[in-house]
PDB file of C-alpha atoms in Angstrom:
ATOM      1  CA  GLU A   1      26.103 265.224 163.611  1.00  0.00           C
ATOM      2  CA  ILE A   2      26.414 267.643 160.992  1.00  0.00           C
ATOM      3  CA  VAL A   3      28.434 266.514 158.491  1.00  0.00           C
ATOM      4  CA  LEU A   4      31.069 269.028 156.491  1.00  0.00           C
ATOM      5  CA  THR A   5      31.448 268.146 152.640  1.00  0.00           C
ATOM      6  CA  GLN A   6      34.597 270.114 151.226  1.00  0.00           C
ATOM      7  CA  SER A   7      34.733 270.052 147.356  1.00  0.00           C
ATOM      8  CA  PRO A   8      36.577 269.528 145.121  1.00  0.00           C
ATOM      9  CA  GLY A   9      38.587 267.011 146.358  1.00  0.00           C
ATOM     10  CA  THR A  10      41.746 267.535 144.481  1.00  0.00           C
ATOM     11  CA  LEU A  11      43.066 270.694 142.932  1.00  0.00           C
ATOM     12  CA  SER A  12      45.485 271.168 140.367  1.00  0.00           C
ATOM     13  CA  LEU A  13      46.769 274.456 140.019  1.00  0.00           C
ATOM     14  CA  SER A  14      50.118 276.340 139.463  1.00  0.00           C
ATOM     15  CA  PRO A  15      51.661 279.228 141.440  1.00  0.00           C
ATOM     16  CA  GLY A  16      50.283 282.650 141.194  1.00  0.00           C
ATOM     17  CA  GLU A  17      46.463 281.238 140.433  1.00  0.00           C
ATOM     18  CA  ARG A  18      43.540 282.291 142.557  1.00  0.00           C
ATOM     19  CA  VAL A  19      41.917 279.228 144.616  1.00  0.00           C
ATOM     20  CA  THR A  20      38.466 278.738 146.049  1.00  0.00           C
ATOM     21  CA  LEU A  21      37.868 275.778 148.190  1.00  0.00           C
ATOM     22  CA  SER A  22      34.134 275.111 149.427  1.00  0.00           C
ATOM     23  CA  CYS A  23      32.877 273.552 152.542  1.00  0.00           C
ATOM     24  CA  ARG A  24      29.133 272.858 153.087  1.00  0.00           C
ATOM     25  CA  ALA A  25      27.539 271.917 155.790  1.00  0.00           C
ATOM     26  CA  SER A  26      24.381 268.918 156.189  1.00  0.00           C
ATOM     27  CA  GLN A  27      22.672 272.057 158.330  1.00  0.00           C
ATOM     28  CA  SER A  28      23.249 275.411 159.328  1.00  0.00           C
ATOM     29  CA  VAL A  29      26.211 275.969 161.438  1.00  0.00           C
ATOM     30  CA  ASP A  30      27.292 278.764 163.874  1.00  0.00           C
ATOM     31  CA  SER A  31      29.549 280.760 161.860  1.00  0.00           C
ATOM     32  CA  SER A  32      31.480 281.811 165.279  1.00  0.00           C
ATOM     33  CA  TYR A  33      32.870 277.801 164.999  1.00  0.00           C
ATOM     34  CA  LEU A  34      33.740 277.575 161.314  1.00  0.00           C
ATOM     35  CA  ALA A  35      37.216 276.840 161.178  1.00  0.00           C
ATOM     36  CA  TRP A  36      39.888 276.064 158.487  1.00  0.00           C
ATOM     37  CA  TYR A  37      43.118 274.475 158.701  1.00  0.00           C
ATOM     38  CA  GLN A  38      46.278 273.688 156.493  1.00  0.00           C
ATOM     39  CA  GLN A  39      48.022 270.273 156.950  1.00  0.00           C
ATOM     40  CA  LYS A  40      51.192 270.219 154.545  1.00  0.00           C
ATOM     41  CA  PRO A  41      53.023 266.296 154.592  1.00  0.00           C
ATOM     42  CA  GLY A  42      54.628 265.135 157.544  1.00  0.00           C
ATOM     43  CA  GLN A  43      53.421 268.278 159.944  1.00  0.00           C
ATOM     44  CA  THR A  44      50.747 269.093 162.160  1.00  0.00           C
ATOM     45  CA  PRO A  45      47.659 270.990 161.114  1.00  0.00           C
ATOM     46  CA  ARG A  46      47.495 274.959 161.625  1.00  0.00           C
ATOM     47  CA  LEU A  47      44.850 277.099 162.261  1.00  0.00           C
ATOM     48  CA  LEU A  48      44.271 279.632 159.475  1.00  0.00           C
ATOM     49  CA  ILE A  49      40.705 280.771 159.331  1.00  0.00           C
ATOM     50  CA  TYR A  50      38.320 280.898 162.719  1.00  0.00           C
ATOM     51  CA  GLY A  51      35.132 282.622 162.891  1.00  0.00           C
ATOM     52  CA  ALA A  52      34.404 281.808 159.469  1.00  0.00           C
ATOM     53  CA  SER A  53      36.704 284.927 158.209  1.00  0.00           C
ATOM     54  CA  SER A  54      39.010 286.096 161.001  1.00  0.00           C
ATOM     55  CA  ARG A  55      42.370 285.181 160.251  1.00  0.00           C
ATOM     56  CA  ALA A  56      45.001 283.172 162.809  1.00  0.00           C
ATOM     57  CA  THR A  57      47.899 285.167 164.060  1.00  0.00           C
ATOM     58  CA  GLY A  58      50.640 284.888 161.695  1.00  0.00           C
ATOM     59  CA  ILE A  59      48.346 283.809 158.798  1.00  0.00           C
ATOM     60  CA  PRO A  60      49.049 285.951 155.736  1.00  0.00           C
ATOM     61  CA  ALA A  61      46.702 288.355 154.057  1.00  0.00           C
ATOM     62  CA  ARG A  62      46.484 285.731 150.725  1.00  0.00           C
ATOM     63  CA  PHE A  63      44.097 283.585 153.050  1.00  0.00           C
ATOM     64  CA  SER A  64      40.505 284.757 153.526  1.00  0.00           C
ATOM     65  CA  GLY A  65      37.563 282.999 154.541  1.00  0.00           C
ATOM     66  CA  SER A  66      33.714 283.921 154.228  1.00  0.00           C
ATOM     67  CA  GLY A  67      30.478 282.365 154.359  1.00  0.00           C
ATOM     68  CA  SER A  68      27.496 281.996 156.377  1.00  0.00           C
ATOM     69  CA  GLY A  69      24.445 278.563 157.177  1.00  0.00           C
ATOM     70  CA  THR A  70      25.335 275.968 155.166  1.00  0.00           C
ATOM     71  CA  ASP A  71      28.090 277.487 152.743  1.00  0.00           C
ATOM     72  CA  PHE A  72      31.536 278.265 153.604  1.00  0.00           C
ATOM     73  CA  ILE A  73      34.647 279.256 151.313  1.00  0.00           C
ATOM     74  CA  LEU A  74      38.065 279.491 151.759  1.00  0.00           C
ATOM     75  CA  THR A  75      40.345 281.700 149.013  1.00  0.00           C
ATOM     76  CA  ILE A  76      43.861 281.764 148.242  1.00  0.00           C
ATOM     77  CA  SER A  77      44.016 285.238 146.434  1.00  0.00           C
ATOM     78  CA  ARG A  78      47.425 284.264 144.384  1.00  0.00           C
ATOM     79  CA  LEU A  79      49.135 280.644 145.515  1.00  0.00           C
ATOM     80  CA  GLU A  80      52.429 280.811 146.936  1.00  0.00           C
ATOM     81  CA  PRO A  81      54.706 277.515 146.684  1.00  0.00           C
ATOM     82  CA  GLU A  82      54.501 276.981 150.236  1.00  0.00           C
ATOM     83  CA  ASP A  83      50.460 277.093 150.202  1.00  0.00           C
ATOM     84  CA  PHE A  84      50.615 273.402 148.323  1.00  0.00           C
ATOM     85  CA  ALA A  85      48.804 271.426 151.123  1.00  0.00           C
ATOM     86  CA  VAL A  86      45.658 269.707 152.379  1.00  0.00           C
ATOM     87  CA  TYR A  87      42.880 272.283 153.705  1.00  0.00           C
ATOM     88  CA  TYR A  88      40.075 271.107 156.087  1.00  0.00           C
ATOM     89  CA  CYS A  89      37.290 272.864 157.340  1.00  0.00           C
ATOM     90  CA  GLN A  90      36.013 272.495 161.062  1.00  0.00           C
ATOM     91  CA  GLN A  91      32.682 273.268 162.877  1.00  0.00           C
ATOM     92  CA  TYR A  92      31.057 272.793 166.099  1.00  0.00           C
ATOM     93  CA  GLY A  93      27.751 271.874 167.102  1.00  0.00           C
ATOM     94  CA  SER A  94      25.695 269.682 169.536  1.00  0.00           C
ATOM     95  CA  SER A  95      28.754 269.026 172.091  1.00  0.00           C
ATOM     96  CA  SER A  96      31.140 267.977 169.391  1.00  0.00           C
ATOM     97  CA  TRP A  97      33.362 268.825 166.384  1.00  0.00           C
ATOM     98  CA  THR A  98      33.530 267.946 163.147  1.00  0.00           C
ATOM     99  CA  PHE A  99      36.034 267.928 160.306  1.00  0.00           C
ATOM    100  CA  GLY A 100      35.188 267.785 156.583  1.00  0.00           C
ATOM    101  CA  GLN A 101      37.268 265.268 154.715  1.00  0.00           C
ATOM    102  CA  GLY A 102      39.832 267.687 153.045  1.00  0.00           C
ATOM    103  CA  THR A 103      40.586 269.432 150.284  1.00  0.00           C
ATOM    104  CA  LYS A 104      44.703 268.630 148.377  1.00  0.00           C
ATOM    105  CA  VAL A 105      45.653 271.330 146.567  1.00  0.00           C
ATOM    106  CA  GLU A 106      48.861 270.233 144.436  1.00  0.00           C
ATOM    107  CA  ILE A 107      51.058 271.548 141.882  1.00  0.00           C
ATOM    108  CA  LYS A 108      49.941 271.058 138.218  1.00  0.00           C
TER     109      LYS A 108
ATOM    110  CA  GLU B   1      56.231 279.919 173.682  1.00  0.00           C
ATOM    111  CA  VAL B   2      53.322 277.533 173.402  1.00  0.00           C
ATOM    112  CA  GLN B   3      54.159 273.970 173.259  1.00  0.00           C
ATOM    113  CA  LEU B   4      52.141 270.609 173.262  1.00  0.00           C
ATOM    114  CA  VAL B   5      54.060 267.578 173.819  1.00  0.00           C
ATOM    115  CA  GLU B   6      52.444 263.916 173.375  1.00  0.00           C
ATOM    116  CA  SER B   7      53.711 260.483 174.856  1.00  0.00           C
ATOM    117  CA  GLY B   8      52.473 257.175 175.689  1.00  0.00           C
ATOM    118  CA  GLY B   9      51.557 256.008 171.975  1.00  0.00           C
ATOM    119  CA  GLY B  10      52.472 252.495 171.055  1.00  0.00           C
ATOM    120  CA  LEU B  11      52.108 249.097 169.974  1.00  0.00           C
ATOM    121  CA  VAL B  12      49.051 247.495 171.432  1.00  0.00           C
ATOM    122  CA  GLN B  13      46.898 244.500 170.904  1.00  0.00           C
ATOM    123  CA  PRO B  14      43.237 244.694 169.948  1.00  0.00           C
ATOM    124  CA  GLY B  15      41.096 244.832 173.410  1.00  0.00           C
ATOM    125  CA  GLY B  16      44.356 246.171 175.261  1.00  0.00           C
ATOM    126  CA  SER B  17      44.572 250.012 176.802  1.00  0.00           C
ATOM    127  CA  LEU B  18      46.703 252.492 176.385  1.00  0.00           C
ATOM    128  CA  ARG B  19      47.039 256.417 178.630  1.00  0.00           C
ATOM    129  CA  LEU B  20      48.115 259.373 176.512  1.00  0.00           C
ATOM    130  CA  SER B  21      49.482 262.230 177.941  1.00  0.00           C
ATOM    131  CA  CYS B  22      49.940 265.717 176.773  1.00  0.00           C
ATOM    132  CA  ALA B  23      52.560 267.995 178.536  1.00  0.00           C
ATOM    133  CA  ALA B  24      51.365 271.707 178.090  1.00  0.00           C
ATOM    134  CA  SER B  25      53.841 274.491 178.695  1.00  0.00           C
ATOM    135  CA  GLY B  26      54.387 278.425 177.524  1.00  0.00           C
ATOM    136  CA  PHE B  27      50.874 279.445 178.882  1.00  0.00           C
ATOM    137  CA  THR B  28      48.277 279.055 181.719  1.00  0.00           C
ATOM    138  CA  PHE B  29      46.965 275.251 180.937  1.00  0.00           C
ATOM    139  CA  SER B  30      44.218 276.094 183.582  1.00  0.00           C
ATOM    140  CA  SER B  31      42.269 278.605 181.494  1.00  0.00           C
ATOM    141  CA  TYR B  32      42.260 276.725 178.428  1.00  0.00           C
ATOM    142  CA  GLU B  33      39.670 274.192 177.141  1.00  0.00           C
ATOM    143  CA  MET B  34      41.672 271.078 175.461  1.00  0.00           C
ATOM    144  CA  ASN B  35      40.877 268.261 173.011  1.00  0.00           C
ATOM    145  CA  TRP B  36      42.420 265.356 171.246  1.00  0.00           C
ATOM    146  CA  VAL B  37      41.990 264.798 167.706  1.00  0.00           C
ATOM    147  CA  ARG B  38      43.493 261.813 165.935  1.00  0.00           C
ATOM    148  CA  GLN B  39      44.500 261.022 162.040  1.00  0.00           C
ATOM    149  CA  ALA B  40      44.447 257.440 160.723  1.00  0.00           C
ATOM    150  CA  PRO B  41      47.325 256.934 158.370  1.00  0.00           C
ATOM    151  CA  GLY B  42      47.180 258.697 155.102  1.00  0.00           C
ATOM    152  CA  LYS B  43      43.479 259.882 155.974  1.00  0.00           C
ATOM    153  CA  GLY B  44      41.811 263.212 157.496  1.00  0.00           C
ATOM    154  CA  LEU B  45      41.407 264.774 160.828  1.00  0.00           C
ATOM    155  CA  GLU B  46      38.885 263.047 163.339  1.00  0.00           C
ATOM    156  CA  TRP B  47      37.880 265.016 166.686  1.00  0.00           C
ATOM    157  CA  VAL B  48      38.114 262.423 169.436  1.00  0.00           C
ATOM    158  CA  SER B  49      36.960 264.165 172.974  1.00  0.00           C
ATOM    159  CA  TYR B  50      36.781 267.900 174.462  1.00  0.00           C
ATOM    160  CA  ILE B  51      37.665 268.741 178.228  1.00  0.00           C
ATOM    161  CA  ASN B  52      36.492 272.010 179.697  1.00  0.00           C
ATOM    162  CA  THR B  53      38.974 274.154 181.978  1.00  0.00           C
ATOM    163  CA  GLY B  54      37.969 272.891 185.312  1.00  0.00           C
ATOM    164  CA  GLY B  55      37.478 268.903 183.709  1.00  0.00           C
ATOM    165  CA  SER B  56      33.464 269.579 184.603  1.00  0.00           C
ATOM    166  CA  THR B  57      32.191 269.174 181.201  1.00  0.00           C
ATOM    167  CA  ILE B  58      33.486 266.559 178.377  1.00  0.00           C
ATOM    168  CA  TYR B  59      32.322 265.250 175.294  1.00  0.00           C
ATOM    169  CA  TYR B  60      33.124 262.397 172.883  1.00  0.00           C
ATOM    170  CA  ALA B  61      32.964 261.121 169.388  1.00  0.00           C
ATOM    171  CA  ASP B  62      30.453 258.686 169.405  1.00  0.00           C
ATOM    172  CA  SER B  63      33.345 256.092 167.953  1.00  0.00           C
ATOM    173  CA  VAL B  64      34.557 256.284 171.134  1.00  0.00           C
ATOM    174  CA  LYS B  65      32.070 257.035 173.759  1.00  0.00           C
ATOM    175  CA  GLY B  66      32.485 254.211 176.425  1.00  0.00           C
ATOM    176  CA  ARG B  67      35.966 253.351 175.484  1.00  0.00           C
ATOM    177  CA  PHE B  68      38.259 256.568 176.262  1.00  0.00           C
ATOM    178  CA  THR B  69      38.365 258.727 179.135  1.00  0.00           C
ATOM    179  CA  ILE B  70      39.598 262.321 179.038  1.00  0.00           C
ATOM    180  CA  SER B  71      41.001 263.846 181.652  1.00  0.00           C
ATOM    181  CA  ARG B  72      43.307 266.786 182.881  1.00  0.00           C
ATOM    182  CA  ASP B  73      45.721 268.108 185.795  1.00  0.00           C
ATOM    183  CA  ASN B  74      45.931 271.511 185.712  1.00  0.00           C
ATOM    184  CA  ALA B  75      48.453 271.322 188.786  1.00  0.00           C
ATOM    185  CA  LYS B  76      50.653 269.077 186.224  1.00  0.00           C
ATOM    186  CA  ASN B  77      49.816 271.196 183.416  1.00  0.00           C
ATOM    187  CA  SER B  78      48.629 267.888 181.801  1.00  0.00           C
ATOM    188  CA  LEU B  79      46.007 266.513 179.802  1.00  0.00           C
ATOM    189  CA  TYR B  80      45.367 262.365 179.291  1.00  0.00           C
ATOM    190  CA  LEU B  81      43.155 260.244 177.111  1.00  0.00           C
ATOM    191  CA  GLN B  82      42.861 256.497 178.665  1.00  0.00           C
ATOM    192  CA  MET B  83      41.922 254.318 176.279  1.00  0.00           C
ATOM    193  CA  ASN B  84      40.679 250.777 176.588  1.00  0.00           C
ATOM    194  CA  SER B  85      39.061 247.969 174.174  1.00  0.00           C
ATOM    195  CA  LEU B  86      41.360 249.564 171.978  1.00  0.00           C
ATOM    196  CA  ARG B  87      40.374 248.293 168.052  1.00  0.00           C
ATOM    197  CA  ALA B  88      42.254 247.960 164.827  1.00  0.00           C
ATOM    198  CA  GLU B  89      40.229 251.243 163.726  1.00  0.00           C
ATOM    199  CA  ASP B  90      41.700 253.202 166.673  1.00  0.00           C
ATOM    200  CA  THR B  91      44.995 253.153 165.070  1.00  0.00           C
ATOM    201  CA  ALA B  92      46.284 256.772 164.182  1.00  0.00           C
ATOM    202  CA  VAL B  93      48.313 259.983 165.044  1.00  0.00           C
ATOM    203  CA  TYR B  94      46.860 261.242 168.273  1.00  0.00           C
ATOM    204  CA  TYR B  95      46.683 265.119 168.721  1.00  0.00           C
ATOM    205  CA  CYS B  96      46.784 267.117 171.759  1.00  0.00           C
ATOM    206  CA  THR B  97      45.063 270.679 170.515  1.00  0.00           C
ATOM    207  CA  ARG B  98      44.379 273.974 172.867  1.00  0.00           C
ATOM    208  CA  ARG B  99      41.295 275.585 172.167  1.00  0.00           C
ATOM    209  CA  LYS B 100      40.883 279.037 171.292  1.00  0.00           C
ATOM    210  CA  TYR B 101      39.239 280.077 168.552  1.00  0.00           C
ATOM    211  CA  ASN B 102      38.918 276.449 167.533  1.00  0.00           C
ATOM    212  CA  PHE B 103      42.133 274.641 167.942  1.00  0.00           C
ATOM    213  CA  ASP B 104      44.823 277.098 167.615  1.00  0.00           C
ATOM    214  CA  TYR B 105      47.705 274.874 168.643  1.00  0.00           C
ATOM    215  CA  TRP B 106      48.962 271.401 168.219  1.00  0.00           C
ATOM    216  CA  GLY B 107      51.192 268.743 169.542  1.00  0.00           C
ATOM    217  CA  GLN B 108      53.377 266.684 167.291  1.00  0.00           C
ATOM    218  CA  GLY B 109      51.010 263.866 167.934  1.00  0.00           C
ATOM    219  CA  THR B 110      51.756 260.310 169.500  1.00  0.00           C
ATOM    220  CA  LEU B 111      51.059 257.328 166.875  1.00  0.00           C
ATOM    221  CA  VAL B 112      49.168 254.439 168.049  1.00  0.00           C
ATOM    222  CA  THR B 113      48.883 251.156 166.411  1.00  0.00           C
ATOM    223  CA  VAL B 114      46.248 248.566 167.731  1.00  0.00           C
ATOM    224  CA  SER B 115      47.498 245.427 165.692  1.00  0.00           C
ATOM    225  CA  SER B 116      48.037 241.716 166.848  1.00  0.00           C
TER     226      SER B 116
END
């Protein structure tokens, strides 16, 4: 099973700052299946990025994804108040899906 | 509008069984692969099970293999999860999710609590 490790665990930032979240896989991942999700307290997860770099429907352009192989990045170019949430990466391989443990982006 | 509505959760004793249902609407259910994902209280997301459009290909997480059974009824636009031999560690909100470009739509979830 491929293990996804996200870092850092928590980020304390201010609105307007640039955010870079990391997702590292224990072995090479098919980028076609690498996704990022956002989850706010009390809400269901929302798909942000699929295929490592494609934005899902309705996702603002300030969200972007990049990476390949074992290292993937989610970037938020300029934090908006509504972006404070937990972010998860996800991949598919060997007949199973796995999620990272999540990175919490909190208000500083 | 795509809607996924889970039901069937509740309190069950260790060793007991529950059957979760997910009613789908707003899209052609038979054309989409589906999954169950769970989230223990205060914890992260854990994929549970996958089923393809016709029900012929099914996968399970190791943590539920042999105890849970996923199925679907395309005529009823419904997804199911039969959960047997439940353990305390199965306590979670269970989400029904549609797969297109990963999991693009999620239901609101149904809470399963395993406790004596």
